Coordinates of C-alpha atoms in Angstrom, one line a residue:
Chain A
M146 CA 0.1 0.1 0.2
T147 CA 2.6 2.4 1.1
Q148 CA 5.3 1.6 -2.9
E149 CA 2.9 4.5 -4.0
L150 CA 3.9 6.6 -2.1
A151 CA 7.4 5.9 -2.6
R152 CA 8.4 9.4 -5.6
P153 CA 9.3 11.8 -2.6
A154 CA 12.0 9.1 -2.1
T155 CA 14.8 11.2 -3.8
T156 CA 14.7 13.4 -1.1
P157 CA 17.2 12.7 1.6
A158 CA 20.8 11.7 1.1
E159 CA 21.8 9.4 -0.9
V160 CA 25.4 10.1 -1.1
T161 CA 26.8 7.0 1.0
R162 CA 23.7 5.1 0.4
D163 CA 24.7 1.2 -0.8
T164 CA 22.1 -0.3 -2.2
N165 CA 23.8 -3.3 -3.6
N166 CA 23.1 -5.8 -0.8
L167 CA 19.3 -5.0 0.0
Y168 CA 17.0 -8.2 0.8
E169 CA 13.7 -8.2 1.8
V170 CA 13.5 -10.3 4.9
W171 CA 10.4 -11.6 6.9
G172 CA 8.8 -8.2 5.6
D173 CA 11.2 -5.4 6.0
T174 CA 14.8 -4.6 4.2
V175 CA 17.7 -5.5 5.3
D176 CA 21.1 -5.2 3.8
S177 CA 22.4 -9.2 4.2
R178 CA 26.3 -8.3 5.2
H179 CA 24.9 -6.5 8.0
L180 CA 21.9 -8.8 8.9
V181 CA 24.4 -11.3 8.9
L182 CA 26.7 -9.5 12.1
A183 CA 24.2 -8.9 13.7
I184 CA 23.0 -12.1 14.2
L185 CA 25.9 -13.3 14.8
V186 CA 26.4 -10.5 17.6
S187 CA 23.2 -11.5 19.1
S188 CA 23.9 -15.2 19.3
V189 CA 26.8 -14.7 21.1
V190 CA 25.4 -12.2 23.0
S191 CA 23.0 -13.6 24.2
L192 CA 24.1 -17.7 24.6
G193 CA 26.9 -15.2 26.4
T194 CA 24.9 -14.6 29.3
Y195 CA 22.6 -17.0 29.3
A196 CA 26.4 -19.7 29.8
L197 CA 27.9 -17.4 32.4
A198 CA 24.4 -16.5 34.1
L199 CA 24.2 -20.9 34.4
W200 CA 27.8 -20.8 35.8
I201 CA 27.3 -18.4 38.0
L202 CA 23.3 -19.3 39.2
A203 CA 24.4 -22.7 40.2
G204 CA 27.0 -22.3 42.1
I205 CA 25.0 -20.1 44.2
L206 CA 21.7 -21.8 44.0
D207 CA 20.8 -25.1 45.7
S208 CA 18.2 -26.6 43.1
A209 CA 20.2 -27.2 39.6
Q210 CA 16.4 -26.5 37.9
M211 CA 16.2 -22.7 39.4
A212 CA 19.2 -22.2 38.2
K213 CA 18.9 -23.0 35.0
A214 CA 15.1 -21.2 35.0
Y215 CA 16.8 -17.7 36.4
A216 CA 19.8 -18.2 33.7
M217 CA 17.2 -18.7 30.8
L218 CA 15.7 -14.8 32.4
F219 CA 19.3 -13.6 31.8
G220 CA 19.0 -14.9 28.6
I221 CA 16.3 -13.6 27.2
L222 CA 17.8 -10.3 28.4
G223 CA 21.0 -11.2 26.6
C224 CA 18.9 -12.0 23.4
L225 CA 17.5 -7.5 24.5
A226 CA 20.8 -6.7 24.4
G227 CA 22.4 -8.5 21.4
G228 CA 19.4 -6.3 20.2
T229 CA 20.1 -3.3 21.0
I230 CA 23.7 -3.7 20.3
S231 CA 22.4 -4.5 16.1
A232 CA 19.9 -1.5 16.8
L233 CA 22.7 0.9 17.7
L234 CA 25.1 -1.2 14.8
F235 CA 22.7 -1.3 11.7
K236 CA 21.1 2.1 10.9
P237 CA 17.5 1.5 9.5
K238 CA 16.7 0.7 5.8
R239 CA 13.7 3.0 5.7
D240 CA 12.9 6.4 4.4
V241 CA 10.4 7.8 6.7
I242 CA 8.6 10.2 4.7
E243 CA 6.0 12.5 7.5
H244 CA 3.3 13.2 5.1
A245 CA -0.2 14.7 5.4
A246 CA -2.6 13.5 2.7
D247 CA -3.0 16.1 -0.3
P248 CA -6.9 17.1 -1.1
A249 CA -6.1 15.2 -4.9
F250 CA -5.2 12.3 -2.9
R251 CA -7.8 12.4 -0.9
E252 CA -10.8 12.3 -3.7
Q253 CA -8.9 9.1 -4.9
V254 CA -9.2 7.6 -2.1
V255 CA -12.8 8.0 -1.9
N256 CA -13.3 6.7 -5.6
D257 CA -11.4 3.4 -4.1
L258 CA -13.7 3.6 -0.9
L259 CA -17.0 4.3 -4.1
K260 CA -14.7 0.9 -6.3
E261 CA -14.9 -0.9 -2.7
Y262 CA -18.2 0.2 -1.1
G263 CA -20.4 0.1 -4.3
S264 CA -22.1 3.1 -3.1
L265 CA -20.5 5.8 -0.4
G266 CA -24.1 6.0 1.5
R267 CA -26.3 9.1 2.0
L268 CA -24.9 11.5 4.4
E269 CA -28.7 12.4 5.9
E270 CA -28.5 8.9 7.0
T271 CA -25.5 9.3 9.6
S272 CA -26.5 10.4 13.3
P273 CA -26.0 14.3 13.9
E274 CA -22.7 12.9 15.8
V275 CA -20.8 11.8 12.3
I276 CA -21.6 14.5 10.8
A277 CA -19.7 16.9 12.9
E278 CA -16.9 14.6 13.5
L279 CA -16.7 15.2 9.3
R280 CA -16.6 18.4 9.8
D281 CA -14.2 18.8 12.7
L282 CA -11.8 16.5 10.4
G283 CA -12.3 19.0 7.7
L284 CA -14.0 15.6 5.2
Y285 CA -17.1 16.7 5.4
E286 CA -17.5 18.3 2.0
L287 CA -15.5 15.6 0.5
F288 CA -17.7 13.1 0.9
R289 CA -20.6 15.4 0.1
D290 CA -19.1 15.8 -3.1
A291 CA -18.3 12.6 -4.0
E292 CA -22.1 12.0 -2.7
L293 CA -23.5 14.5 -5.4
R294 CA -21.0 13.2 -8.4
E295 CA -22.2 9.3 -7.6
Q296 CA -25.7 10.6 -7.4
T297 CA -25.3 12.3 -11.2
A298 CA -24.1 9.5 -12.2
P299 CA -26.0 6.4 -14.5
S300 CA -24.2 3.9 -12.4
A301 CA -21.9 3.5 -9.2
A302 CA -18.9 1.5 -11.3
D303 CA -19.1 4.2 -14.0
A304 CA -18.8 7.5 -11.3
G305 CA -15.7 5.3 -10.2
V306 CA -14.4 5.5 -13.5
D307 CA -15.4 8.4 -14.8
A308 CA -14.1 10.3 -11.7
S309 CA -10.7 8.8 -12.0
L310 CA -10.9 10.0 -15.7
Q311 CA -11.0 13.6 -14.8
P312 CA -9.6 13.2 -10.9
S313 CA -10.5 17.1 -9.9
G314 CA -13.2 17.0 -12.0
G315 CA -16.8 17.9 -10.3
R316 CA -14.5 19.9 -7.3
S317 CA -16.2 23.6 -6.5
Chain B
M28 CA -5.8 -13.9 54.7
E29 CA -1.8 -12.3 54.5
G30 CA -1.4 -14.7 51.4
L31 CA -4.7 -13.6 49.6
L32 CA -3.3 -9.7 49.4
Y33 CA 0.9 -11.3 48.8
E34 CA -1.8 -12.7 45.7
I35 CA -3.5 -10.2 44.8
L36 CA -0.5 -7.8 45.0
M37 CA 1.7 -10.4 42.9
A38 CA -0.7 -10.6 40.5
L39 CA -1.2 -6.5 39.7
A40 CA 2.9 -6.9 39.2
L41 CA 3.1 -9.1 37.1
G42 CA 0.3 -7.8 35.8
L43 CA 1.7 -4.4 35.2
F44 CA 5.0 -5.8 34.3
G45 CA 2.9 -7.5 31.0
A46 CA 1.2 -4.2 30.2
V47 CA 4.7 -2.4 29.9
L48 CA 6.3 -5.2 28.2
F49 CA 3.8 -6.1 25.9
S50 CA 2.8 -1.9 25.3
A51 CA 6.4 -1.5 24.2
I52 CA 6.7 -4.6 22.4
G53 CA 3.4 -4.2 19.9
L54 CA 4.8 -1.1 19.2
V55 CA 7.3 -3.3 16.8
S56 CA 5.5 -4.1 13.8
G57 CA 5.7 -7.9 12.8
T58 CA 6.1 -8.6 16.4
D59 CA 3.5 -12.2 16.2
E60 CA 1.6 -12.5 19.3
T61 CA 2.9 -16.1 19.1
T62 CA 6.5 -15.6 19.1
T63 CA 6.4 -13.1 21.9
L64 CA 3.5 -13.7 24.2
A65 CA 4.2 -17.5 24.4
P66 CA 8.0 -17.5 25.6
L67 CA 7.5 -15.3 28.1
T68 CA 4.7 -16.6 29.3
M69 CA 6.6 -19.5 29.8
L70 CA 9.3 -18.2 31.3
V71 CA 6.6 -16.4 34.0
V72 CA 5.7 -19.8 34.6
M73 CA 9.3 -21.2 34.9
L74 CA 10.5 -18.8 37.6
G75 CA 7.2 -20.0 39.8
A76 CA 5.4 -17.1 39.6
P77 CA 1.9 -17.6 41.7
P78 CA -0.9 -18.8 39.2
A79 CA -3.2 -15.5 39.3
G80 CA -0.3 -13.4 38.5
I81 CA 0.0 -16.1 35.3
L82 CA -2.8 -15.4 34.3
T83 CA -3.0 -11.6 34.8
F84 CA 0.6 -11.7 33.1
F85 CA -1.0 -13.2 29.5
L86 CA -3.9 -11.3 29.8
A87 CA -2.8 -8.4 30.5
G88 CA 0.0 -8.4 28.2
A89 CA -2.4 -9.7 25.1
V90 CA -5.2 -6.7 25.9
A91 CA -2.1 -3.9 25.9
K92 CA -0.6 -5.3 22.8
H93 CA -4.1 -4.8 21.1
M94 CA -3.5 -1.5 21.5
T95 CA -0.7 -0.6 21.2
H96 CA -0.8 -2.6 17.5
A97 CA -2.5 -0.1 16.8
V98 CA -0.2 2.3 16.3
P99 CA 2.0 1.0 13.1
T100 CA -1.4 0.0 12.1
A101 CA -2.6 3.0 11.9
L102 CA 0.4 5.8 11.8
L103 CA 2.4 3.2 9.3
G104 CA 0.3 1.2 7.5
I105 CA 1.6 -1.3 8.7
P106 CA 0.4 -4.1 10.6
G107 CA 1.2 -4.4 14.3
D108 CA 1.2 -8.2 14.3
T109 CA -0.9 -11.0 12.9
M110 CA -4.3 -9.6 14.2
A111 CA -4.0 -6.3 13.0
T112 CA -3.4 -7.5 9.5
A113 CA -7.4 -7.8 9.5
L114 CA -7.5 -3.8 10.1
I115 CA -4.9 -2.9 7.2
G116 CA -7.5 -2.2 4.9
D117 CA -9.3 0.6 6.6
A118 CA -6.3 2.3 8.9
N119 CA -5.3 2.2 5.1
Y120 CA -8.0 4.2 3.9
L121 CA -8.5 6.7 7.1
R122 CA -4.6 6.9 7.0
R123 CA -4.8 7.7 2.7
L124 CA -8.0 10.3 3.8
G125 CA -5.3 11.7 6.0
V126 CA -7.1 11.1 9.6
P127 CA -5.0 8.3 10.8
H128 CA -5.2 10.0 14.6
V129 CA -8.7 8.3 14.1
A130 CA -8.5 5.7 12.9
L131 CA -5.5 5.2 16.0
R132 CA -8.1 6.5 18.8
K133 CA -11.1 5.0 17.7
M134 CA -9.5 1.2 17.1
I135 CA -7.9 1.8 20.6
T136 CA -10.7 2.7 22.6
G137 CA -12.9 -0.2 20.7
G138 CA -10.1 -2.6 21.9
A139 CA -10.7 -1.3 26.0
M140 CA -14.6 -1.6 25.6
A141 CA -14.1 -4.7 24.3
A142 CA -12.1 -6.5 26.6
L143 CA -13.8 -4.8 29.7
I144 CA -17.0 -7.1 28.0
A145 CA -14.7 -10.1 27.6
V146 CA -13.9 -11.7 30.3
P147 CA -17.1 -11.3 32.1
L148 CA -18.7 -12.8 29.5
S149 CA -15.9 -15.7 28.9
V150 CA -16.1 -16.8 32.3
L151 CA -20.2 -17.1 31.7
F152 CA -19.6 -19.2 28.7
A153 CA -16.9 -21.0 30.8
V154 CA -19.5 -22.0 33.9
L155 CA -22.1 -22.9 30.7
L156 CA -19.9 -25.6 28.9
A157 CA -18.1 -26.5 32.5
P158 CA -20.1 -29.8 32.6
F159 CA -19.6 -31.5 29.7
G160 CA -15.8 -31.2 30.4
D161 CA -15.1 -34.1 31.6
V162 CA -16.7 -36.0 28.6
I163 CA -14.4 -33.6 26.4
K164 CA -11.5 -34.4 28.8
Q165 CA -12.1 -38.3 28.3
F166 CA -12.2 -38.1 24.6
A167 CA -9.7 -35.8 24.4
P168 CA -7.3 -37.3 21.9
W169 CA -9.9 -37.8 19.5
V170 CA -11.4 -34.1 20.1
F171 CA -7.7 -33.2 19.5
L172 CA -7.9 -35.0 16.1
C173 CA -10.7 -33.4 15.0
A174 CA -10.3 -30.1 15.6
A175 CA -7.2 -30.3 14.3
F176 CA -8.6 -31.7 10.6
A177 CA -10.9 -28.9 11.5
I178 CA -8.9 -26.0 11.7
A179 CA -6.8 -27.6 8.6
Y180 CA -10.0 -27.6 6.8
F181 CA -10.3 -24.1 7.3
S182 CA -7.0 -22.6 7.0
A183 CA -6.3 -21.1 3.3
G184 CA -4.8 -24.6 2.4
R185 CA -8.1 -26.5 2.7
W186 CA -7.4 -29.6 1.6
A187 CA -3.7 -29.6 0.8
S188 CA -3.5 -29.0 4.7
V189 CA -5.5 -31.8 5.9
L190 CA -3.7 -33.9 4.0
A191 CA 0.0 -32.2 5.3
L192 CA -1.0 -32.3 8.6
L193 CA 0.3 -36.0 8.1
P194 CA 3.8 -35.7 7.5
F195 CA 4.3 -33.2 9.7
V196 CA 2.3 -34.9 12.6
L197 CA 4.6 -37.7 12.1
V198 CA 7.8 -35.3 11.9
I199 CA 7.2 -34.3 15.1
V200 CA 6.5 -37.8 16.3
A201 CA 10.1 -38.7 15.6
L202 CA 11.6 -35.9 16.6
Q203 CA 10.5 -36.5 20.3
T204 CA 11.6 -40.8 19.8
L205 CA 15.0 -39.1 18.4
T206 CA 16.1 -36.7 21.1
A207 CA 13.9 -39.1 23.7
Q208 CA 16.7 -41.4 22.5
Y209 CA 19.3 -39.3 24.8
D210 CA 16.9 -38.2 27.2
V211 CA 15.5 -34.7 25.8
K212 CA 11.9 -34.8 26.2
L213 CA 11.3 -31.1 23.8
A214 CA 7.5 -28.8 24.6
V215 CA 9.1 -25.0 24.3
S216 CA 11.2 -25.5 21.5
Y217 CA 9.3 -27.5 19.2
F218 CA 6.4 -23.9 20.1
L219 CA 9.0 -21.5 19.4
G220 CA 10.2 -23.4 16.0
I221 CA 6.5 -22.9 14.5
A222 CA 6.4 -19.3 15.7
V223 CA 10.1 -18.4 14.1
A224 CA 8.9 -20.3 11.3
P225 CA 8.3 -17.3 8.8
L226 CA 11.3 -16.2 9.9
I227 CA 13.5 -19.3 9.2
A228 CA 12.1 -20.2 6.2
S229 CA 12.9 -16.5 5.0
L230 CA 16.6 -16.5 6.1
F231 CA 17.6 -20.1 3.8
S232 CA 15.6 -18.1 1.2
L233 CA 18.2 -15.6 1.3
L234 CA 21.2 -18.4 1.6
A235 CA 19.6 -19.8 -2.1
P236 CA 20.9 -18.0 -5.0
V237 CA 17.6 -17.9 -7.5
E238 CA 15.3 -17.7 -3.8
R239 CA 17.7 -14.4 -3.1
E240 CA 16.9 -13.0 -6.3
K241 CA 13.7 -12.8 -6.0
M242 CA 13.8 -11.1 -2.5
R243 CA 16.2 -8.4 -3.9
R244 CA 15.4 -4.7 -3.3
D245 CA 17.1 -1.8 -4.8
G246 CA 16.3 0.8 -2.3
F247 CA 15.6 1.5 1.1
R248 CA 12.1 0.8 2.1
V249 CA 9.6 4.4 1.9
F250 CA 6.8 4.6 4.8
S251 CA 5.0 7.4 5.3
L252 CA 4.4 8.8 8.9
A253 CA 1.8 10.9 9.4
P254 CA 1.8 14.4 11.1
D255 CA 0.9 14.2 14.4
M256 CA -2.7 15.3 15.7
K257 CA -4.0 15.4 19.2
G258 CA -7.4 16.7 19.9
W259 CA -7.7 16.6 23.9
K260 CA -6.4 18.2 26.8
G261 CA -4.6 16.4 29.6
Y262 CA -3.6 12.2 29.6
F263 CA -6.1 10.9 30.3
P264 CA -8.7 11.2 26.8
N265 CA -12.6 10.5 27.7
P266 CA -13.3 7.1 25.5
F267 CA -17.2 8.4 25.1
R268 CA -15.8 11.3 23.1
V269 CA -14.2 8.9 20.8
I270 CA -16.3 6.8 19.4
N271 CA -20.1 7.1 19.4
K272 CA -23.3 5.9 20.1
R273 CA -23.7 3.7 16.8
Q274 CA -19.7 2.5 16.9
R275 CA -20.3 1.9 20.8
R276 CA -23.2 -0.3 20.3
M277 CA -21.5 -2.2 17.2
T278 CA -18.7 -2.9 19.1
A279 CA -20.6 -4.4 22.3
M280 CA -22.5 -6.7 19.7
A281 CA -19.5 -7.7 17.9
A282 CA -17.3 -9.0 21.4
S283 CA -20.2 -10.1 23.1
V284 CA -20.5 -12.6 20.0
T285 CA -16.7 -12.9 19.3
S286 CA -16.9 -14.1 22.9
A287 CA -18.4 -16.9 22.5
T288 CA -16.8 -17.8 18.9
F289 CA -13.9 -19.3 20.9
V290 CA -13.1 -22.4 18.7
F291 CA -12.5 -20.9 15.3
S292 CA -9.6 -18.5 14.1
P293 CA -9.6 -15.2 15.6
V294 CA -8.7 -13.3 12.6
A295 CA -11.5 -15.5 10.5
M296 CA -13.7 -13.6 12.7
T297 CA -12.3 -10.0 12.6
V298 CA -12.5 -10.3 9.4
I299 CA -16.0 -11.8 10.0
M300 CA -17.4 -9.2 12.3
G301 CA -16.2 -6.6 10.2
E302 CA -17.7 -7.8 7.0
V303 CA -21.4 -7.9 8.9
I304 CA -21.3 -4.6 10.4
G305 CA -20.1 -3.0 7.4
A306 CA -23.4 -4.2 5.8
R307 CA -25.4 -2.7 7.8
I308 CA -23.6 0.9 7.8
K309 CA -24.4 2.5 3.8
Q310 CA -22.2 6.2 4.7
A311 CA -18.8 5.3 3.9
Y312 CA -17.0 7.2 6.6
E313 CA -19.2 6.1 9.2
R314 CA -18.8 2.3 7.4
L315 CA -15.1 2.8 8.0
T316 CA -14.6 4.1 11.0
T317 CA -17.5 2.3 13.0
V318 CA -15.6 -1.4 11.4
I319 CA -12.6 -0.2 12.5
T320 CA -13.5 0.5 16.1
A321 CA -15.1 -3.0 16.1
R322 CA -12.4 -5.0 14.6
N323 CA -10.4 -4.1 16.6
G324 CA -12.0 -4.4 19.8
V325 CA -12.5 -8.3 18.4
T326 CA -8.6 -8.7 18.2
E327 CA -9.2 -7.8 22.4
S328 CA -12.5 -10.2 22.6
T329 CA -11.2 -13.0 20.7
Y330 CA -7.2 -13.5 22.2
I331 CA -9.6 -13.2 26.2
A332 CA -12.0 -16.1 25.3
E333 CA -9.8 -18.0 23.1
A334 CA -7.4 -17.8 26.0
L335 CA -10.3 -18.2 29.2
I336 CA -12.9 -20.4 27.8
P337 CA -11.5 -23.9 27.3
L338 CA -8.5 -22.9 30.2
I339 CA -11.5 -22.7 32.7
A340 CA -13.9 -25.2 31.2
F341 CA -11.7 -28.1 30.7
G342 CA -8.5 -26.9 30.9
L343 CA -7.6 -28.4 27.2
P344 CA -6.4 -26.0 25.0
L345 CA -8.5 -26.8 22.4
S346 CA -8.7 -23.4 20.8
P347 CA -6.3 -21.6 18.4
V348 CA -5.1 -19.4 20.5
A349 CA -5.4 -21.7 23.3
A350 CA -3.2 -24.1 21.4
G351 CA -0.5 -20.9 20.7
P352 CA 0.5 -17.9 22.4
A353 CA -1.6 -19.1 25.6
A354 CA -0.1 -22.5 25.3
P355 CA 2.0 -22.0 28.4
L356 CA -1.2 -21.6 30.7
F357 CA -2.1 -25.3 29.9
N358 CA 0.7 -26.9 29.0
A359 CA 4.6 -26.5 30.7
P360 CA 6.5 -29.0 31.9
P361 CA 7.0 -29.9 34.6
R362 CA 5.0 -27.2 36.2
F363 CA 1.7 -27.3 34.2
T364 CA 1.2 -30.6 32.4
V365 CA -2.3 -32.2 29.9
D366 CA -1.7 -35.9 30.0
S367 CA -2.0 -37.3 27.1
A368 CA -3.2 -40.8 27.8
T369 CA -5.8 -40.3 30.3
G370 CA -6.9 -36.2 29.9
E371 CA -5.8 -35.6 33.0
V372 CA -5.0 -31.6 33.0
N373 CA -2.7 -29.9 36.1
N374 CA -2.7 -26.6 35.1
L375 CA -4.3 -23.2 36.0
H376 CA -8.0 -24.9 35.2
N377 CA -7.4 -26.5 39.0
L378 CA -5.2 -23.6 40.5
L379 CA -7.6 -20.6 40.3
N380 CA -11.4 -21.1 40.9
Y381 CA -14.4 -18.8 38.7
W382 CA -14.6 -16.0 41.2
E383 CA -10.6 -16.1 40.9
F384 CA -10.4 -16.1 37.1
F385 CA -12.9 -13.5 37.0
G386 CA -11.7 -11.0 39.4
Y387 CA -7.8 -11.3 38.3
G388 CA -9.0 -11.7 34.5
M389 CA -10.8 -7.7 35.4
L390 CA -7.8 -7.0 37.0
A391 CA -5.7 -7.8 34.3
V392 CA -7.2 -6.3 31.6
V393 CA -7.5 -2.8 33.9
V394 CA -4.7 -3.1 34.3
A395 CA -3.7 -3.4 30.5
I396 CA -5.6 -0.1 29.8
L397 CA -4.2 2.4 32.1
I398 CA -1.1 1.9 30.9
A399 CA -1.7 0.7 27.1
Y400 CA -4.8 3.4 26.6
P401 CA -3.2 6.9 27.7
F402 CA 0.3 5.8 26.2
S403 CA -0.7 4.9 22.8
M404 CA -3.1 8.1 23.1
S405 CA -0.9 10.1 23.8
F406 CA 2.9 9.2 22.4
A407 CA 1.4 7.3 18.7
H408 CA 3.9 9.3 17.0
R409 CA 6.6 9.4 19.0
A410 CA 6.7 6.1 20.0
A411 CA 6.0 4.9 15.5
S412 CA 8.5 7.6 14.7
F413 CA 11.5 6.5 17.2
V414 CA 10.8 2.4 16.5
F415 CA 11.6 3.7 12.7
R416 CA 14.1 5.6 12.6
K417 CA 15.8 4.2 15.1
I418 CA 15.5 0.1 15.4
S419 CA 16.6 -1.5 12.4
H420 CA 15.0 -4.5 10.8
E421 CA 18.6 -6.8 11.3
A422 CA 18.2 -5.8 14.9
V423 CA 14.7 -7.5 15.3
I424 CA 15.5 -10.2 13.5
S425 CA 18.7 -10.4 15.6
T426 CA 16.7 -10.4 18.6
F427 CA 14.6 -13.4 17.7
I428 CA 17.0 -15.5 16.5
G429 CA 19.2 -15.0 19.9
L430 CA 15.5 -15.8 21.4
A431 CA 15.9 -19.5 19.6
L432 CA 18.9 -20.6 20.3
V433 CA 18.6 -19.6 24.0
V434 CA 15.4 -21.3 24.4
G435 CA 16.5 -23.9 22.5
I436 CA 19.7 -24.3 24.3
W437 CA 17.6 -24.4 27.4
E438 CA 15.2 -27.0 26.7
G439 CA 17.5 -29.4 25.5
G440 CA 20.8 -28.7 24.4
L441 CA 21.9 -29.0 20.4
L442 CA 19.4 -31.0 19.8
G443 CA 16.6 -28.3 20.9
V444 CA 18.1 -26.2 18.7
L445 CA 18.0 -28.8 15.8
V446 CA 14.5 -29.3 16.3
V447 CA 13.9 -25.6 16.4
V448 CA 15.3 -24.8 13.3
T449 CA 13.7 -28.5 11.5
I450 CA 10.4 -27.1 12.4
G451 CA 10.5 -24.0 11.7
L452 CA 11.9 -24.5 8.7
L453 CA 9.4 -27.2 7.4
G454 CA 6.1 -25.4 9.1
G455 CA 7.6 -22.0 7.5
F456 CA 7.7 -23.6 3.6
L457 CA 4.5 -25.4 4.6
G458 CA 3.1 -22.0 5.5
R459 CA 4.3 -20.1 2.6
F460 CA 3.1 -22.4 -0.4
L461 CA 0.4 -24.3 0.8
G462 CA -1.6 -22.2 3.1
F463 CA -0.1 -24.4 5.7
N464 CA -0.7 -21.8 8.7
I465 CA 0.5 -21.5 12.7
G466 CA -2.7 -22.1 13.9
V467 CA -2.7 -25.8 11.8
Q468 CA 0.9 -26.3 12.8
F469 CA -0.3 -25.5 17.0
M470 CA -2.8 -28.7 16.4
G471 CA -0.7 -30.7 14.5
Y472 CA 1.8 -30.6 17.5
Y473 CA -1.1 -31.5 20.2
T474 CA -1.9 -34.3 17.4
A475 CA 1.4 -36.1 17.7
V476 CA 1.5 -35.4 21.6
L477 CA -2.1 -36.3 22.5
S478 CA -3.9 -38.4 19.6
V479 CA -0.9 -40.4 18.7
P480 CA -0.3 -42.0 21.4
A481 CA -4.3 -42.7 21.9
M482 CA -4.3 -44.5 18.8
L483 CA -1.2 -46.2 19.1
A484 CA -2.2 -47.7 22.1
L485 CA -5.9 -48.9 20.0
L486 CA -3.7 -50.5 17.6
R487 CA -1.5 -52.7 20.0

């Protein structure tokens, strides 16, 4: 869903950016070399913490079972420590854009909604609370105009096509 | 009396800990409930926490996570976890309309409301079902077998999943026979393997040249973060201002219905309830906002009901949530056990009574709401921005790999790690190519440990 917003991506400084080893793994982009190093760091830190904790606790606690259970707690803290070190060493491969929706873009969204739902419904059918909310958000006119367009168009499907051909059509 | 006070204080403390911890985890997108809730709850059980504290830790964690998962879902347009995938469509519409803060507030408020409804209803349904408990326990191995086939058939893989259950169960039985030769008995390693399966499958794919080329990307991934908008004064926003009367009614209805349907997949229920409610509302904006409110409510109510009803009524993990993220409440050997042959249970089912389940359940929900509600309302933007700018995906992946290694080594040494990798690889590819999802894989595990011994006993 975010791909269509990819256009402004050229704005951040891309001088030293190395994009040769980028892959999508488990839903997000990583640099494969960084991934290998991060996994190594995290494995060493987490297992190291666990082994150390087990060794020390086995000397202190009487019950070997309790020592093992607490060692696992330290092992999990070790995982978090490993993750934190990896986060400090390797920066995210993401561009985050602070972005406010522009009016033309909003009309496209309303058109998409019309296509999915078949009809935008009527504002008169909603409660005053919903109308007040729409007014507060500055969306009332958007939906009212779209509703009027839908009513003048012969059918819902045609309205979707029609409006997408003229992105700013019907807006006063 | 002093004992009771201690119990309550411990329950409160652990609930608070769970709520804070999982409020933070919920912000990190892609952290699946099973991967995070199951091992940490297991840890709390193993460390000897009192029964009430185990319950509050799990419930407060689940409720808090399903509130803060709304932050990445609403503000970044990526699902906060598995349950949030059902909400992403509605959330994206609202985000693209420029009102993600509305989506966020309504989701969180719906979640809080549904959680408060779900606890008493779940306890009530459990009390009604409890008389059938003995019959179900008697036939437990067969009930699990039927449940496994049913859940497999209703997964995306349909008949492929049903048939794939056979080799999957066979592999688990074979692995158990192998580890038994070295006196190693594993349980958590299987859970963890199934939970991190998609990650393990992707890492293996990355090593294979052909697959690697398919995963290649030429640039950083772009996320658009919606600007911050705060529409109320003070720290604790009034929930009744956030959602209107119709949304309250719809959320209450959806939460009540889904508190009863505890055997179905929570994601499926979330989708279905959204469709049912959406079909009744004509105006598009009202429909979007009402559906997203009710859907996030359902993510809470299904989780609570699916964990509590089987636990209170039977003590057997007979629902997708009970078999997955809530598994340690049922089965955490040596402390909690479900006996395969007799259906005899020794877990929270025996340790807490109805009133305690109700009281501590409500305590957990209230604590989670007090932590997660104002937090995600007030700091959503800053938190999402921090996670996305500072926490690399490499760090998230390496943390999970560390977790798999520590838990594997802790439970069964090298054999434990090998089991995590084997199950993860098999489950991951079966899930990716056949739609043999995590729920089916968990039922496969239960079939292997509960139904297979019973079948072998019949054949003998």
